[in-house]
Amino acid sequence: MPWAGWSTRRRLIAVVLAIDVLAALVSCAVIVLNARSAVKVETRASLATVESLVADTIRLADTASPDTLLQTLDLRSQALRHVRVSVVDSDGDPVGEPLGRPRAEKAAPAWFADLIAPPIKQHTLPIVAGGRQIGAARITTQPLDEIDEIWSYARALSITTFCINAAMLVALYLAAGRVLAPLGSLARGLTQLERHDYTARLALPETRELAAIAARFNQVAEALGEARAANGRLNRQLLTAQDDEGRRIALELHDEFGPCLFALEATAASIARIAAGEAEPARDKLAARAAEIAGIVGQVQSRNRDLLNRLRPHALGQVPLPACLDLLVRDFSRRHPGTRFTGRFAGLGPGYGDLVDLTLFRCIQESMTNAVRHGAATEIVAEADERDGHLVVSVRDDGRGVSADHGTGLGLSGMRERVGALDGSFALDNGVRGAVVRISIPVPADRGEDASRVEAP
C-alpha cells in the first residue's frame, strides 16, 4: 500500500489532513442540521407575524376603500422578511404588485438551499370591507433570505478555517522537518557503521529523545571503534605469538633435537666401525654404545613430550580435567625443583568442553610460568573450583608481586582474551604476598556433550 513507503513527515501531514476533513464533514453536518431548524423557526415566526399584521390591517381599515386598504397593506408589508404578500380581488386577479421587500439576487448555491430549505407554505386571508369580501391576501413563505444569510456565514467560517488549517499545515511541515532532520543524520551514520567506518559521530539535537538516541549512537560507534582497534592489536599479537612460537620451536629443534640426532648418527657410525673390524667386536663397547643410544632417545622423548604439551596438552579430553591439571603441577615441580607447587582441583568436574578445559589449563600454566619467570616465587598455589554456576580459579605466589608500571605481555593479554571470549572475568592483583590471578568463567550449558568422553577415575 502507498502508506508503507511514505516518510514520517508525509504521514504526519496526511493524518492531520484526514482529521481536518473529518472535522469539516462533522461541522458541515452540524451547520446543515442547525440551519434547517433555524430556517423552519424563522419562517414559522414570520408567517405568524404577517398573518397577524394582515388581519389587523383589514380589521382597522374595515370602512376604507379597496384601494386604500391595498395601499395600507403595501406600506405595512415593506419591511417583511421571509414572506411575500400578494393581494387579489374577488375574481382572483392580482391587484398591484406583490407586496413585501423584493429579494436580491440569491447568493446561496442550489445544492445548499436544497439541503436547508423547508417546504414552501402559502396561506390565504380573505379581505372583507363593508360586510363583503373584496379580495384576499396570499402569504407565501420565502426561506431563501435566511438561507443566504446562513450561506454567507458558513462561507466566511469555511474560508477562515481553511486559512488557519493551511497555516497550521505549513507550520507542521516545517516543524516536522526540523524535528525529524536528526533521523537523516542517524541513517547516514548507520550507513557509515555498515561500511565499517567507526569514526561516525552525530551532533546532539535539541530534542531530548533524539539527543538520547544520538548519544547512544556515539557510544556504540566509539565502542565498535575500540573493539576494532582491540581486534587489530589482538591479531597483531596473535601473528607475533605464532611467529615467536615458530621461532622457539625451530630453535628448540635446532638446539635440542639437532645435537641428539648428531649424537645418534655418531654412535651408529661407531657401532658400524666396530662391526666392520676384522677382530671379534668387543661386547662392552657395543653395550656402551647401546646405552648411549638409549639415553639419547630418552632425551629426545622428553623434549618431544614437552614440545607437544606446549602445543597441545595431549591429556586433555583423555583424562579428567583435575587429573590433567595435577599432571601439569607435577611437571612444573619436576622442571623447577627450587619452587614448591601445590594444586587443589578436587572441586572440578571431569570436563567442561574442549574450549573451557583448554582455557583453564593455559591460564593456570601461564600464571605459574609468570610467577616463576618474573616473580621469582618459591611457593605457588593453584586452586580451581566450581561454585554457583561458575568456574573459579586462583593462582597465588609469594614472589615480588605486580609492579605499578608492569606492562601487558602476550601471556597476560592471551589469558584475558581467552577468558573474555567465554564471558568470564580476569584480574591480576597483588596479594598478601606476591601476586594473585583471579579468573571466573560461567559453566557452559552444554558441558555434558564434551564431558561425556571423560570418565572420572
Tab-separated table of C-alpha atoms in Angstrom:
chain	number	residue	atom	x	y	z
A	1	MET	CA	0.000	0.000	0.000
A	2	PRO	CA	1.282	3.576	-0.682
A	3	TRP	CA	1.249	4.422	3.039
A	4	ALA	CA	4.092	1.942	3.670
A	5	GLY	CA	6.522	3.898	1.504
A	6	TRP	CA	5.733	7.360	2.877
A	7	SER	CA	8.115	9.357	5.000
A	8	THR	CA	7.283	10.202	8.603
A	9	ARG	CA	6.694	13.858	7.711
A	10	ARG	CA	4.303	12.905	4.913
A	11	ARG	CA	2.427	10.555	7.214
A	12	LEU	CA	2.011	13.299	9.834
A	13	ILE	CA	0.643	15.699	7.229
A	14	ALA	CA	-1.717	13.010	5.898
A	15	VAL	CA	-3.028	12.268	9.394
A	16	VAL	CA	-3.639	15.957	10.112
A	17	LEU	CA	-5.389	16.360	6.735
A	18	ALA	CA	-7.587	13.363	7.460
A	19	ILE	CA	-8.512	14.864	10.832
A	20	ASP	CA	-9.282	18.199	9.155
A	21	VAL	CA	-11.500	16.547	6.537
A	22	LEU	CA	-13.362	14.593	9.209
A	23	ALA	CA	-13.820	17.733	11.301
A	24	ALA	CA	-15.070	19.634	8.218
A	25	LEU	CA	-17.626	16.922	7.464
A	26	VAL	CA	-18.871	16.922	11.048
A	27	SER	CA	-19.015	20.723	11.080
A	28	CYS	CA	-20.986	20.784	7.798
A	29	ALA	CA	-23.437	18.257	9.168
A	30	VAL	CA	-23.920	20.312	12.338
A	31	ILE	CA	-24.350	23.534	10.323
A	32	VAL	CA	-26.914	21.943	8.000
A	33	LEU	CA	-28.952	20.494	10.864
A	34	ASN	CA	-28.902	23.720	12.884
A	35	ALA	CA	-29.607	25.851	9.803
A	36	ARG	CA	-32.552	23.706	8.759
A	37	SER	CA	-34.048	24.025	12.219
A	38	ALA	CA	-33.365	27.787	12.317
A	39	VAL	CA	-34.983	28.364	8.896
A	40	LYS	CA	-38.074	26.479	9.964
A	41	VAL	CA	-38.348	28.519	13.125
A	42	GLU	CA	-37.754	31.832	11.286
A	43	THR	CA	-40.267	31.149	8.511
A	44	ARG	CA	-42.875	29.949	11.001
A	45	ALA	CA	-42.428	33.051	13.129
A	46	SER	CA	-42.531	35.344	10.071
A	47	LEU	CA	-45.661	33.632	8.771
A	48	ALA	CA	-47.432	34.116	12.089
A	49	THR	CA	-46.330	37.764	12.232
A	50	VAL	CA	-47.566	38.505	8.696
A	51	GLU	CA	-50.887	36.804	9.277
A	52	SER	CA	-51.438	38.883	12.386
A	53	LEU	CA	-50.333	42.052	10.536
A	54	VAL	CA	-52.674	41.493	7.568
A	55	ALA	CA	-55.590	40.610	9.821
A	56	ASP	CA	-55.066	43.747	11.954
A	57	THR	CA	-54.777	45.950	8.861
A	58	ILE	CA	-58.009	44.582	7.377
A	59	ARG	CA	-59.824	44.982	10.677
A	60	LEU	CA	-58.627	48.536	11.281
A	61	ALA	CA	-59.409	49.603	7.708
A	62	ASP	CA	-62.796	47.955	7.551
A	63	THR	CA	-64.512	51.149	6.222
A	64	ALA	CA	-61.778	52.110	3.796
A	65	SER	CA	-61.970	51.667	0.074
A	66	PRO	CA	-60.216	48.669	-1.534
A	67	ASP	CA	-57.504	50.968	-2.955
A	68	THR	CA	-56.832	52.495	0.409
A	69	LEU	CA	-56.726	49.072	2.006
A	70	LEU	CA	-54.246	47.866	-0.624
A	71	GLN	CA	-52.063	50.923	-0.035
A	72	THR	CA	-52.147	50.349	3.706
A	73	LEU	CA	-51.129	46.690	3.296
A	74	ASP	CA	-48.337	47.744	0.962
A	75	LEU	CA	-46.964	50.268	3.429
A	76	ARG	CA	-47.075	47.855	6.343
A	77	SER	CA	-45.527	44.975	4.380
A	78	GLN	CA	-42.427	46.767	3.083
A	79	ALA	CA	-40.213	45.583	5.971
A	80	LEU	CA	-41.374	41.967	5.998
A	81	ARG	CA	-38.742	39.191	5.737
A	82	HIS	CA	-39.043	35.541	4.818
A	83	VAL	CA	-42.562	36.041	3.334
A	84	ARG	CA	-44.218	37.567	0.281
A	85	VAL	CA	-47.730	39.113	0.369
A	86	SER	CA	-49.905	39.493	-2.759
A	87	VAL	CA	-53.482	40.874	-2.892
A	88	VAL	CA	-56.086	39.574	-5.324
A	89	ASP	CA	-59.589	40.819	-5.992
A	90	SER	CA	-62.803	38.835	-5.693
A	91	ASP	CA	-62.168	37.321	-9.125
A	92	GLY	CA	-58.679	36.155	-8.147
A	93	ASP	CA	-56.789	38.630	-10.282
A	94	PRO	CA	-53.718	40.275	-8.774
A	95	VAL	CA	-54.156	43.781	-7.530
A	96	GLY	CA	-50.989	45.818	-7.940
A	97	GLU	CA	-47.524	44.278	-7.427
A	98	PRO	CA	-46.686	41.575	-4.887
A	99	LEU	CA	-46.109	43.124	-1.526
A	100	GLY	CA	-43.090	42.721	0.712
A	101	ARG	CA	-39.433	43.604	0.254
A	102	PRO	CA	-38.155	42.290	-3.055
A	103	ARG	CA	-35.407	39.675	-2.665
A	104	ALA	CA	-31.984	40.462	-4.025
A	105	GLU	CA	-30.118	38.090	-6.290
A	106	LYS	CA	-29.681	34.807	-4.459
A	107	ALA	CA	-26.240	34.112	-3.010
A	108	ALA	CA	-26.531	30.505	-1.789
A	109	PRO	CA	-25.968	27.754	-4.385
A	110	ALA	CA	-28.869	25.491	-5.234
A	111	TRP	CA	-27.393	22.396	-3.558
A	112	PHE	CA	-27.003	24.295	-0.274
A	113	ALA	CA	-30.543	25.674	-0.492
A	114	ASP	CA	-31.903	22.183	-1.209
A	115	LEU	CA	-30.188	20.862	1.935
A	116	ILE	CA	-31.677	23.519	4.223
A	117	ALA	CA	-34.917	24.910	2.696
A	118	PRO	CA	-38.163	23.696	4.272
A	119	PRO	CA	-41.281	23.160	2.128
A	120	ILE	CA	-42.885	26.373	0.814
A	121	LYS	CA	-46.166	27.229	2.611
A	122	GLN	CA	-48.946	29.558	1.437
A	123	HIS	CA	-51.848	30.951	3.444
A	124	THR	CA	-54.801	32.950	2.100
A	125	LEU	CA	-56.633	35.527	4.240
A	126	PRO	CA	-59.953	36.997	2.998
A	127	ILE	CA	-60.200	40.800	2.743
A	128	VAL	CA	-63.660	41.957	3.877
A	129	ALA	CA	-64.843	45.555	3.506
A	130	GLY	CA	-68.335	46.829	4.096
A	131	GLY	CA	-69.580	43.424	5.014
A	132	ARG	CA	-68.459	41.799	1.787
A	133	GLN	CA	-65.280	40.090	0.603
A	134	ILE	CA	-63.493	42.311	-1.838
A	135	GLY	CA	-60.422	40.122	-2.244
A	136	ALA	CA	-57.832	38.082	-0.473
A	137	ALA	CA	-54.256	38.407	0.805
A	138	ARG	CA	-51.974	35.497	-0.181
A	139	ILE	CA	-48.997	34.988	2.181
A	140	THR	CA	-46.140	32.806	0.809
A	141	THR	CA	-43.049	31.770	2.799
A	142	GLN	CA	-39.671	32.779	1.338
A	143	PRO	CA	-36.856	30.961	3.317
A	144	LEU	CA	-34.137	31.884	0.806
A	145	ASP	CA	-33.377	35.123	2.647
A	146	GLU	CA	-32.451	33.190	5.764
A	147	ILE	CA	-30.577	30.576	3.681
A	148	ASP	CA	-28.489	33.336	2.054
A	149	GLU	CA	-27.508	34.638	5.474
A	150	ILE	CA	-26.549	31.154	6.659
A	151	TRP	CA	-24.562	30.561	3.462
A	152	SER	CA	-22.661	33.819	3.921
A	153	TYR	CA	-21.822	32.871	7.494
A	154	ALA	CA	-20.819	29.318	6.554
A	155	ARG	CA	-18.645	30.535	3.672
A	156	ALA	CA	-16.845	33.083	5.829
A	157	LEU	CA	-16.299	30.462	8.533
A	158	SER	CA	-15.024	27.927	5.978
A	159	ILE	CA	-12.565	30.392	4.438
A	160	THR	CA	-11.257	31.385	7.861
A	161	THR	CA	-10.930	27.745	8.948
A	162	PHE	CA	-9.206	26.831	5.680
A	163	CYS	CA	-6.660	29.609	6.086
A	164	ILE	CA	-5.973	28.647	9.686
A	165	ASN	CA	-5.563	24.955	8.771
A	166	ALA	CA	-3.338	25.789	5.796
A	167	ALA	CA	-1.094	27.891	8.027
A	168	MET	CA	-1.075	25.112	10.617
A	169	LEU	CA	-0.098	22.506	7.987
A	170	VAL	CA	2.735	24.688	6.729
A	171	ALA	CA	3.967	25.204	10.292
A	172	LEU	CA	3.643	21.470	10.983
A	173	TYR	CA	5.546	20.639	7.792
A	174	LEU	CA	8.409	22.955	8.729
A	175	ALA	CA	8.443	21.843	12.373
A	176	ALA	CA	8.363	18.156	11.423
A	177	GLY	CA	11.253	18.710	9.027
A	178	ARG	CA	13.271	20.391	11.763
A	179	VAL	CA	12.423	17.774	14.386
A	180	LEU	CA	12.993	14.775	12.100
A	181	ALA	CA	16.161	16.120	10.470
A	182	PRO	CA	18.391	14.259	13.012
A	183	LEU	CA	16.895	10.976	11.798
A	184	GLY	CA	18.510	11.593	8.412
A	185	SER	CA	21.852	12.108	10.132
A	186	LEU	CA	21.242	8.914	12.096
A	187	ALA	CA	20.567	6.989	8.871
A	188	ARG	CA	23.778	8.325	7.325
A	189	GLY	CA	25.688	7.419	10.471
A	190	LEU	CA	24.318	3.871	10.396
A	191	THR	CA	25.381	3.615	6.760
A	192	GLN	CA	28.910	4.580	7.811
A	193	LEU	CA	28.867	1.899	10.504
A	194	GLU	CA	27.611	-0.615	7.958
A	195	ARG	CA	30.648	0.240	5.826
A	196	HIS	CA	32.900	-0.338	8.860
A	197	ASP	CA	33.621	3.361	9.299
A	198	TYR	CA	33.524	3.656	13.083
A	199	THR	CA	34.576	7.304	13.121
A	200	ALA	CA	30.943	8.362	12.548
A	201	ARG	CA	29.614	10.733	15.207
A	202	LEU	CA	26.289	12.560	15.470
A	203	ALA	CA	25.702	16.068	16.767
A	204	LEU	CA	23.282	16.126	19.690
A	205	PRO	CA	19.943	17.624	18.545
A	206	GLU	CA	17.802	19.865	20.725
A	207	THR	CA	15.030	17.273	21.081
A	208	ARG	CA	15.644	15.329	24.280
A	209	GLU	CA	14.566	11.911	22.950
A	210	LEU	CA	16.580	12.253	19.739
A	211	ALA	CA	19.540	13.592	21.711
A	212	ALA	CA	19.479	10.415	23.813
A	213	ILE	CA	19.449	8.294	20.645
A	214	ALA	CA	22.348	10.296	19.163
A	215	ALA	CA	24.336	9.931	22.386
A	216	ARG	CA	23.776	6.152	22.396
A	217	PHE	CA	24.808	6.029	18.732
A	218	ASN	CA	28.041	7.848	19.503
A	219	GLN	CA	28.740	5.464	22.373
A	220	VAL	CA	28.100	2.432	20.159
A	221	ALA	CA	30.334	3.836	17.409
A	222	GLU	CA	33.082	4.531	19.944
A	223	ALA	CA	32.746	1.027	21.410
A	224	LEU	CA	32.899	-0.510	17.932
A	225	GLY	CA	35.963	1.567	17.131
A	226	GLU	CA	37.646	0.421	20.341
A	227	ALA	CA	36.665	-3.189	19.636
A	228	ARG	CA	38.075	-2.913	16.137
A	229	ALA	CA	41.324	-1.460	17.479
A	230	ALA	CA	41.476	-4.196	20.117
A	231	ASN	CA	40.897	-6.836	17.452
A	232	GLY	CA	43.664	-5.304	15.389
A	233	ARG	CA	46.030	-5.401	18.354
A	234	LEU	CA	44.981	-8.954	19.144
A	235	ASN	CA	45.539	-10.041	15.559
A	236	ARG	CA	48.984	-8.467	15.584
A	237	GLN	CA	49.749	-10.131	18.900
A	238	LEU	CA	48.450	-13.427	17.542
A	239	LEU	CA	50.692	-13.175	14.490
A	240	THR	CA	53.607	-12.197	16.715
A	241	ALA	CA	52.862	-15.104	19.065
A	242	GLN	CA	52.677	-17.506	16.149
A	243	ASP	CA	55.976	-16.210	14.803
A	244	ASP	CA	57.577	-16.405	18.256
A	245	GLU	CA	56.235	-19.908	18.814
A	246	GLY	CA	57.501	-21.000	15.418
A	247	ARG	CA	60.875	-19.410	16.188
A	248	ARG	CA	61.068	-21.150	19.593
A	249	ILE	CA	60.119	-24.493	18.078
A	250	ALA	CA	62.711	-24.061	15.325
A	251	LEU	CA	65.342	-23.049	17.887
A	252	GLU	CA	64.461	-25.984	20.136
A	253	LEU	CA	64.567	-28.391	17.219
A	254	HIS	CA	67.976	-26.985	16.287
A	255	ASP	CA	69.441	-26.801	19.794
A	256	GLU	CA	67.897	-29.933	21.318
A	257	PHE	CA	66.975	-32.358	18.581
A	258	GLY	CA	69.914	-31.468	16.308
A	259	PRO	CA	72.654	-32.475	18.765
A	260	CYS	CA	70.697	-35.589	19.746
A	261	LEU	CA	70.349	-36.652	16.134
A	262	PHE	CA	74.035	-35.893	15.526
A	263	ALA	CA	74.960	-37.982	18.583
A	264	LEU	CA	72.766	-40.829	17.317
A	265	GLU	CA	74.460	-40.596	13.934
A	266	ALA	CA	77.927	-40.626	15.502
A	267	THR	CA	77.061	-43.544	17.778
A	268	ALA	CA	75.630	-45.526	14.855
A	269	ALA	CA	78.830	-44.838	12.857
A	270	SER	CA	80.928	-46.035	15.793
A	271	ILE	CA	78.904	-49.269	16.008
A	272	ALA	CA	79.325	-49.733	12.275
A	273	ARG	CA	83.104	-49.342	12.571
A	274	ILE	CA	83.261	-51.812	15.442
A	275	ALA	CA	81.216	-54.307	13.481
A	276	ALA	CA	83.370	-53.832	10.373
A	277	GLY	CA	86.677	-54.661	12.147
A	278	GLU	CA	88.478	-57.935	11.450
A	279	ALA	CA	88.635	-58.847	15.102
A	280	GLU	CA	85.636	-60.036	17.041
A	281	PRO	CA	83.577	-56.983	18.251
A	282	ALA	CA	84.058	-56.054	21.870
A	283	ARG	CA	80.788	-56.619	23.637
A	284	ASP	CA	81.471	-53.998	26.283
A	285	LYS	CA	81.913	-51.314	23.623
A	286	LEU	CA	78.669	-52.334	21.919
A	287	ALA	CA	76.829	-52.253	25.245
A	288	ALA	CA	78.234	-48.778	25.956
A	289	ARG	CA	77.118	-47.524	22.534
A	290	ALA	CA	73.640	-49.046	23.088
A	291	ALA	CA	73.375	-47.301	26.453
A	292	GLU	CA	74.354	-44.020	24.802
A	293	ILE	CA	71.620	-44.530	22.183
A	294	ALA	CA	69.036	-45.288	24.891
A	295	GLY	CA	69.992	-42.116	26.787
A	296	ILE	CA	69.795	-40.005	23.669
A	297	VAL	CA	66.366	-41.490	22.787
A	298	GLY	CA	65.132	-40.784	26.299
A	299	GLN	CA	66.294	-37.183	25.999
A	300	VAL	CA	64.545	-36.859	22.619
A	301	GLN	CA	61.349	-38.328	24.032
A	302	SER	CA	61.397	-35.900	26.955
A	303	ARG	CA	61.943	-32.895	24.682
A	304	ASN	CA	59.285	-34.163	22.305
A	305	ARG	CA	56.795	-34.567	25.160
A	306	ASP	CA	57.490	-31.032	26.402
A	307	LEU	CA	57.092	-29.660	22.912
A	308	LEU	CA	53.793	-31.479	22.315
A	309	ASN	CA	52.413	-30.381	25.672
A	310	ARG	CA	53.269	-26.792	24.855
A	311	LEU	CA	51.499	-27.070	21.507
A	312	ARG	CA	48.542	-29.066	22.798
A	313	PRO	CA	48.228	-30.905	26.148
A	314	HIS	CA	47.651	-34.473	24.995
A	315	ALA	CA	45.935	-35.462	28.239
A	316	LEU	CA	43.016	-33.039	27.749
A	317	GLY	CA	39.938	-34.952	26.709
A	318	GLN	CA	41.584	-38.254	27.559
A	319	VAL	CA	41.705	-37.988	31.356
A	320	PRO	CA	39.521	-35.965	33.756
A	321	LEU	CA	40.361	-32.274	33.979
A	322	PRO	CA	41.519	-32.375	37.641
A	323	ALA	CA	43.957	-35.199	36.824
A	324	CYS	CA	45.239	-33.263	33.809
A	325	LEU	CA	45.860	-30.203	35.981
A	326	ASP	CA	47.614	-32.365	38.603
A	327	LEU	CA	49.920	-33.606	35.854
A	328	LEU	CA	50.654	-30.003	34.947
A	329	VAL	CA	51.560	-29.142	38.553
A	330	ARG	CA	53.799	-32.221	38.835
A	331	ASP	CA	55.535	-31.302	35.575
A	332	PHE	CA	56.271	-27.810	36.940
A	333	SER	CA	57.619	-29.370	40.155
A	334	ARG	CA	59.907	-31.594	38.092
A	335	ARG	CA	61.225	-28.765	35.933
A	336	HIS	CA	61.591	-26.237	38.791
A	337	PRO	CA	62.736	-28.158	41.856
A	338	GLY	CA	63.542	-24.957	43.754
A	339	THR	CA	59.873	-23.915	43.857
A	340	ARG	CA	57.084	-25.673	45.731
A	341	PHE	CA	53.920	-26.125	43.676
A	342	THR	CA	50.508	-27.011	45.148
A	343	GLY	CA	47.356	-27.791	43.189
A	344	ARG	CA	43.807	-28.090	44.557
A	345	PHE	CA	41.339	-29.159	41.868
A	346	ALA	CA	39.050	-31.635	43.639
A	347	GLY	CA	36.015	-29.352	43.216
A	348	LEU	CA	36.100	-29.534	39.407
A	349	GLY	CA	34.028	-31.848	37.266
A	350	PRO	CA	35.521	-34.346	34.796
A	351	GLY	CA	35.349	-31.814	31.954
A	352	TYR	CA	33.561	-28.724	30.650
A	353	GLY	CA	34.160	-28.945	26.942
A	354	ASP	CA	37.340	-28.695	24.951
A	355	LEU	CA	37.446	-24.890	24.826
A	356	VAL	CA	36.805	-24.328	28.547
A	357	ASP	CA	39.200	-27.110	29.606
A	358	LEU	CA	41.954	-25.744	27.389
A	359	THR	CA	41.360	-22.192	28.696
A	360	LEU	CA	41.684	-23.340	32.337
A	361	PHE	CA	44.791	-25.335	31.527
A	362	ARG	CA	46.505	-22.499	29.633
A	363	CYS	CA	45.626	-19.841	32.224
A	364	ILE	CA	46.991	-21.911	35.122
A	365	GLN	CA	50.060	-22.835	33.048
A	366	GLU	CA	50.757	-19.218	32.072
A	367	SER	CA	50.149	-17.910	35.610
A	368	MET	CA	52.617	-20.368	37.140
A	369	THR	CA	55.149	-19.648	34.374
A	370	ASN	CA	54.928	-15.892	35.091
A	371	ALA	CA	55.265	-16.476	38.837
A	372	VAL	CA	58.466	-18.462	38.310
A	373	ARG	CA	59.953	-16.384	35.493
A	374	HIS	CA	59.035	-12.834	36.566
A	375	GLY	CA	58.078	-13.112	40.246
A	376	ALA	CA	60.938	-15.363	41.449
A	377	ALA	CA	58.390	-17.185	43.596
A	378	THR	CA	59.356	-20.015	45.914
A	379	GLU	CA	55.802	-21.196	46.544
A	380	ILE	CA	52.868	-21.259	44.138
A	381	VAL	CA	49.326	-22.436	44.948
A	382	ALA	CA	46.839	-23.076	42.128
A	383	GLU	CA	43.183	-23.642	43.018
A	384	ALA	CA	40.132	-24.296	40.826
A	385	ASP	CA	36.572	-24.983	41.927
A	386	GLU	CA	33.012	-24.932	40.642
A	387	ARG	CA	30.767	-22.623	42.661
A	388	ASP	CA	27.345	-21.094	41.910
A	389	GLY	CA	27.446	-21.943	38.219
A	390	HIS	CA	30.967	-20.529	37.716
A	391	LEU	CA	34.450	-21.974	37.466
A	392	VAL	CA	36.581	-20.011	39.952
A	393	VAL	CA	40.360	-20.150	39.515
A	394	SER	CA	43.098	-18.514	41.583
A	395	VAL	CA	46.889	-18.782	41.317
A	396	ARG	CA	48.825	-17.267	44.246
A	397	ASP	CA	52.583	-16.913	44.727
A	398	ASP	CA	54.986	-15.410	47.242
A	399	GLY	CA	57.146	-13.612	44.678
A	400	ARG	CA	57.846	-9.949	44.015
A	401	GLY	CA	54.233	-9.144	43.114
A	402	VAL	CA	52.943	-6.852	40.408
A	403	SER	CA	54.725	-3.535	39.930
A	404	ALA	CA	52.736	-0.382	39.267
A	405	ASP	CA	54.282	0.085	35.821
A	406	HIS	CA	54.092	-3.521	34.662
A	407	GLY	CA	53.229	-3.985	31.010
A	408	THR	CA	50.770	-6.345	29.386
A	409	GLY	CA	52.648	-9.041	27.546
A	410	LEU	CA	51.394	-11.704	25.205
A	411	GLY	CA	50.779	-14.102	28.089
A	412	LEU	CA	48.510	-11.786	30.080
A	413	SER	CA	46.679	-10.470	27.024
A	414	GLY	CA	46.211	-14.021	25.775
A	415	MET	CA	44.686	-15.106	29.095
A	416	ARG	CA	42.444	-12.057	29.220
A	417	GLU	CA	41.217	-12.632	25.666
A	418	ARG	CA	40.621	-16.336	26.253
A	419	VAL	CA	38.590	-15.670	29.410
A	420	GLY	CA	36.701	-12.766	27.809
A	421	ALA	CA	35.712	-14.956	24.857
A	422	LEU	CA	33.937	-17.225	27.359
A	423	ASP	CA	32.119	-14.276	29.024
A	424	GLY	CA	34.367	-14.616	32.065
A	425	SER	CA	36.396	-12.165	34.149
A	426	PHE	CA	40.157	-11.913	34.615
A	427	ALA	CA	42.101	-9.976	37.269
A	428	LEU	CA	45.769	-9.711	38.261
A	429	ASP	CA	46.430	-8.106	41.637
A	430	ASN	CA	48.890	-8.061	44.489
A	431	GLY	CA	48.019	-10.452	47.293
A	432	VAL	CA	49.182	-10.583	50.881
A	433	ARG	CA	52.461	-11.907	49.492
A	434	GLY	CA	53.320	-11.810	45.842
A	435	ALA	CA	50.697	-11.723	43.095
A	436	VAL	CA	47.356	-13.438	42.652
A	437	VAL	CA	45.487	-14.225	39.428
A	438	ARG	CA	41.687	-14.495	39.719
A	439	ILE	CA	39.544	-15.983	36.955
A	440	SER	CA	35.819	-16.661	36.822
A	441	ILE	CA	34.139	-18.411	33.877
A	442	PRO	CA	30.437	-19.359	33.596
A	443	VAL	CA	29.842	-23.094	33.428
A	444	PRO	CA	28.740	-23.858	29.841
A	445	ALA	CA	25.221	-25.191	29.401
A	446	ASP	CA	26.378	-27.929	27.002
A	447	ARG	CA	29.119	-29.237	29.240
A	448	GLY	CA	27.666	-32.752	29.163
A	449	GLU	CA	28.385	-33.374	25.476
A	450	ASP	CA	32.153	-32.952	25.712
A	451	ALA	CA	32.494	-34.128	29.313
A	452	SER	CA	30.848	-37.438	28.459
A	453	ARG	CA	34.094	-38.506	26.755
A	454	VAL	CA	35.968	-38.276	30.054
A	455	GLU	CA	35.297	-40.665	32.901
A	456	ALA	CA	36.370	-39.920	36.413
A	457	PRO	CA	38.727	-42.499	37.910
